[in-house]
XYZ file of C-alpha atoms in Angstrom:
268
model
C -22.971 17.823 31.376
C -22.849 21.359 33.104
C -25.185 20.114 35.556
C -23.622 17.275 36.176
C -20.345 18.741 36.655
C -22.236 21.244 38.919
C -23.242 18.702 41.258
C -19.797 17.496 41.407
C -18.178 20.608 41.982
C -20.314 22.257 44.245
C -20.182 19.422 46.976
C -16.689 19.283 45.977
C -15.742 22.871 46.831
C -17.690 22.741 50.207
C -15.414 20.220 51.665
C -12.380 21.967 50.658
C -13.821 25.015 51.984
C -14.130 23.072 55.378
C -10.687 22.422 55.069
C -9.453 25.596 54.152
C -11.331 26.710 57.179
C -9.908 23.530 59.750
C -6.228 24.783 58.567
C -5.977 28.883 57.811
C -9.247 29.618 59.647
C -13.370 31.401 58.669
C -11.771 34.337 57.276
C -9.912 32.367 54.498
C -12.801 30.266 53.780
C -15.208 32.851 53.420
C -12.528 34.844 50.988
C -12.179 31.436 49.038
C -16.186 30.712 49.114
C -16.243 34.220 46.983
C -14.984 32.855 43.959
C -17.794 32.541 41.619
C -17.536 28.333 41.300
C -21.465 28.921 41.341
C -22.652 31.724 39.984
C -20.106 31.323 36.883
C -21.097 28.268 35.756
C -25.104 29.041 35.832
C -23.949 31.837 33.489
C -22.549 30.023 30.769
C -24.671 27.684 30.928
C -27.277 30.244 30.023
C -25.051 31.627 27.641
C -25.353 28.368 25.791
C -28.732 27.856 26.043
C -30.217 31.158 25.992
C -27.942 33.294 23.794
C -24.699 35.817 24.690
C -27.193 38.833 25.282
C -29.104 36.831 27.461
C -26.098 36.149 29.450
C -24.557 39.367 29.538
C -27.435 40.945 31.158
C -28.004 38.247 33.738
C -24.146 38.914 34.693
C -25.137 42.999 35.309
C -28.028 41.361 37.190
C -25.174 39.331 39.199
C -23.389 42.238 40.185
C -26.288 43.754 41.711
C -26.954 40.559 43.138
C -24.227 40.791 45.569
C -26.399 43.337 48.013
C -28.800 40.756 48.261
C -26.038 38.220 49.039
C -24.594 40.874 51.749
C -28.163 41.432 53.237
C -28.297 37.477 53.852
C -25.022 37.627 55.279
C -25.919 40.451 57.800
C -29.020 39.410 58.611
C -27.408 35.818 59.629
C -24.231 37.229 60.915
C -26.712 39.322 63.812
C -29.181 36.498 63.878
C -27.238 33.563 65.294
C -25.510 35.346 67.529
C -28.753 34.865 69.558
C -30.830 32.033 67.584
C -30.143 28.759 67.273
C -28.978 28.271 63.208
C -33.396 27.429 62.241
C -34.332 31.284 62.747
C -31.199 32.875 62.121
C -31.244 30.813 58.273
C -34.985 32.296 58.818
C -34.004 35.724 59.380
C -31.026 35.658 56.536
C -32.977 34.338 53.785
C -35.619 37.297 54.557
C -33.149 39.450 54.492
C -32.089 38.235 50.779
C -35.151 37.714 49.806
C -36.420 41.408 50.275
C -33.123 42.846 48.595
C -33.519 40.497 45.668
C -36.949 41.763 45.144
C -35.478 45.556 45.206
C -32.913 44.615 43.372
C -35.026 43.402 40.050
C -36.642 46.580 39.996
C -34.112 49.019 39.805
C -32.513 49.823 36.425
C -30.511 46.942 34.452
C -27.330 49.237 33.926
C -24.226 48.314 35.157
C -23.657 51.560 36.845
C -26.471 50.759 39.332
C -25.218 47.157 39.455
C -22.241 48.297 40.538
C -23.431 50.774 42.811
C -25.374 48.536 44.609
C -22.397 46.185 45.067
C -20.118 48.684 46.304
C -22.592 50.178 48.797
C -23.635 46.533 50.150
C -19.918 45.703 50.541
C -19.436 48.789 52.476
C -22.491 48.138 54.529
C -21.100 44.485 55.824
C -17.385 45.516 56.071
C -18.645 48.014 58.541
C -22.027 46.149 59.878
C -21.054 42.472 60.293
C -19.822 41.231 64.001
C -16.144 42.117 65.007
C -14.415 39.503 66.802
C -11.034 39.621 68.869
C -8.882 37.174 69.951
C -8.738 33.652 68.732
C -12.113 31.873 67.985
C -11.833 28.347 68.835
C -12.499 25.011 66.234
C -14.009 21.705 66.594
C -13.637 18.662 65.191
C -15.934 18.172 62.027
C -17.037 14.703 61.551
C -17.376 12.756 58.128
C -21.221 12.914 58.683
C -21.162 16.425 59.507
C -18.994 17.233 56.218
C -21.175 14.414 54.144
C -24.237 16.506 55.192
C -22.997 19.686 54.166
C -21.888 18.246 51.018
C -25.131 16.618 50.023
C -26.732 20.051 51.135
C -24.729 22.398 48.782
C -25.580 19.480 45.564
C -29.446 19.513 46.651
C -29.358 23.452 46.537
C -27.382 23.502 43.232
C -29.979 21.378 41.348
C -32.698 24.182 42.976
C -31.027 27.245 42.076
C -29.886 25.952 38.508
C -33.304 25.073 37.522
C -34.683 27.944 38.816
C -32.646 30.361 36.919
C -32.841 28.745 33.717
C -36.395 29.266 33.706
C -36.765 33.322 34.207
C -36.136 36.869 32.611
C -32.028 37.526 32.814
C -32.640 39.706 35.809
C -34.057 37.107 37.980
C -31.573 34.578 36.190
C -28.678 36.741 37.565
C -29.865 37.398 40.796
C -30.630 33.314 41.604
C -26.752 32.538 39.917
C -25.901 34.543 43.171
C -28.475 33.206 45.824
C -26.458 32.157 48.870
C -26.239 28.682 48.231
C -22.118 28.496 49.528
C -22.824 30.938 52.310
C -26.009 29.393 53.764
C -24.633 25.851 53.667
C -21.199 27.120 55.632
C -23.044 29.630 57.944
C -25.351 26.708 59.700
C -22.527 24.399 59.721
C -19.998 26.824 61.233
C -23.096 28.171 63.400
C -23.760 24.348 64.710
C -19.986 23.017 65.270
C -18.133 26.415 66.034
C -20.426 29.337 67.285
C -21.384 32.639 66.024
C -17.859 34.666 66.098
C -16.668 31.944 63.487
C -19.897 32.685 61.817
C -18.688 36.544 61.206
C -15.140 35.740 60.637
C -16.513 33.389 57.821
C -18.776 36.304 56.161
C -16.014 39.059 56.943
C -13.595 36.832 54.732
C -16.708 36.556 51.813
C -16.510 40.646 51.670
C -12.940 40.688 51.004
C -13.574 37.606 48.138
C -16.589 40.062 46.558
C -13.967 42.095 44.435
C -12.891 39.181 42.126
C -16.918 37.502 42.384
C -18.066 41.406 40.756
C -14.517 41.126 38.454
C -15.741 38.150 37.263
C -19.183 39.225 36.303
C -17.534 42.499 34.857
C -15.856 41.214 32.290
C -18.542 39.012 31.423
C -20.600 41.729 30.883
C -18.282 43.799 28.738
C -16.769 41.405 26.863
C -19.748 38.493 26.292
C -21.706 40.416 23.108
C -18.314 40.890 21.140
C -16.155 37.855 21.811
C -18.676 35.087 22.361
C -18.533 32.478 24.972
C -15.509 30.880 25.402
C -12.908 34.060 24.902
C -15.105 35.850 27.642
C -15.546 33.676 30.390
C -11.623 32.358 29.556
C -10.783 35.825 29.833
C -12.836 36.855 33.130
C -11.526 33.140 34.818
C -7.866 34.971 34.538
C -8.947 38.141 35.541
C -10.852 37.392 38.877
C -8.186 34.690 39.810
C -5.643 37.406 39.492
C -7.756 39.644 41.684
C -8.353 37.309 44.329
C -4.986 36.837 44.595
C -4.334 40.803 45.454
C -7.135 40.577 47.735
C -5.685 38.243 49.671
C -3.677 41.153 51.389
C -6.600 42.575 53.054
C -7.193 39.859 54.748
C -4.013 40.017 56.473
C -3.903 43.817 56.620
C -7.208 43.807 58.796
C -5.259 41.766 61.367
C -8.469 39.299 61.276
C -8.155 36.612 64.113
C -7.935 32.928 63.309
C -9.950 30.023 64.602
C -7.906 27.645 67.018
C -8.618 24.372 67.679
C -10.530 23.316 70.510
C -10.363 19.126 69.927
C -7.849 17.840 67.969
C -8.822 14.603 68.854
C -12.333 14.940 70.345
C -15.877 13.998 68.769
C -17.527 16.353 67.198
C -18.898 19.490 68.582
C -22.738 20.148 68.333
């Protein structure tokens, strides 16, 4: 049933991300792609299946699993600004890749997990692309959105089998893989260009605070209060976060995407 609703959601989400992103602009997308509509339910679901302990420690793992998230996003963010969307995808799944591997071998506390958070964040909110000025929007056709969607479902199955299969470190690091960002950075990449690209991943940095919230209270309060008083608890908690974050986002002075065809075909 998880799975299923999964699938739903997932494909679900992506489209009103692409909306999100057609009426406020990237930089409210990517905060709203943050959320942990992913990553969250991979967790219970291996909190059912594999035991509150189990869970906890893959949502430590998913804390630290942010840097590797980060590294795909700067990685991508640099790439397509002079690839077409096959090598910089190339480039930012290296670049999660190698952190992930890092990231499994350091200690399972959630000191370093959120160290390694905190310093990653840091990293992109001063490493990714700056933009200025307004960043214009195409059109996005049903078969462009239909693609996307179909994408983030095929990815979900991947990822959620994947992780149910491995040690809680690995399990928290997959909940985590970029399966929202990688989806929405080739899409923007192909219909918009790269400065809607980093507007998009400078708007997922701001979203990280309730994402590591989230896994937080998971964390602390899975071993004592079992399943559904924990993730009931950290729901309320990161919602209530994202919504103070969503000042930064207008404190930066971020630009906003325009559009460029109200009425025209879709952009390639």
């Amino acid at each position: 049933m998880l799975l299923v609703l999964k699938l739903v959601l997932v494909p679900a989400f992506l489209a009103a991300l692409t909306l999100a992103a057609r009426l406020w602009g990237p930089s409210v997308a990517g905060w709203l792609s943050a959320l942990p509509v992913v990553a969250g339910p991979i967790v219970l679901l291996l909190a059912l299946e594999r035991g509150p302990g189990f869970a906890a420690q893959a949502a430590v793992a998913s804390i630290a699993a942010i840097a590797a998230s980060e590294a795909f996003n700067l990685a991508y963010g640099w790439s397509c600004r002079r690839f077409a969307w096959p090598l910089a995808l190339l480039a930012g799944m290296a670049g999660w890749l190698g952190t992930a591997l890092l990231l499994v071998r350091l200690p399972g506390s959630f000191g370093w997990a959120l160290a390694a958070a905190c310093v990653a964040v840091a990293a992109s909110q001063n490493g990714l692309p700056r933009v200025s000025g307004k960043v214009p929007a195409a059109r996005i056709g049903l078969a462009d959105l239909a693609v996307r969607m179909l994408a983030g479902a095929l990815l979900t199955l991947v990822v959620t089998t994947a992780s149910a299969s491995m040690g809680a470190a690995w399990s928290g690091v997959l909940s985590v893989f970029p399966l929202l960002a990688s989806v929405l950075a080739v899409s923007a990449q192909r219909a918009h260009g790269a400065d809607f690209v980093a507007l998009l991943m400078r708007g997922m940095v701001v979203g990280r605070v309730s994402f590591a919230t989230f896994f937080a209270m998971i964390a602390l309060l899975l071993p004592q209060f079992g399943v559904a008083a924990s993730f009931a608890c950290a729901a309320v908690v990161s919602i209530v976060a994202h919504g103070l974050t969503r000042r930064m986002l207008s404190s930066h002075g971020r630009p906003q995407a325009v559009s460029r065809d109200l009425a025209g075909p879709q952009a390639e």
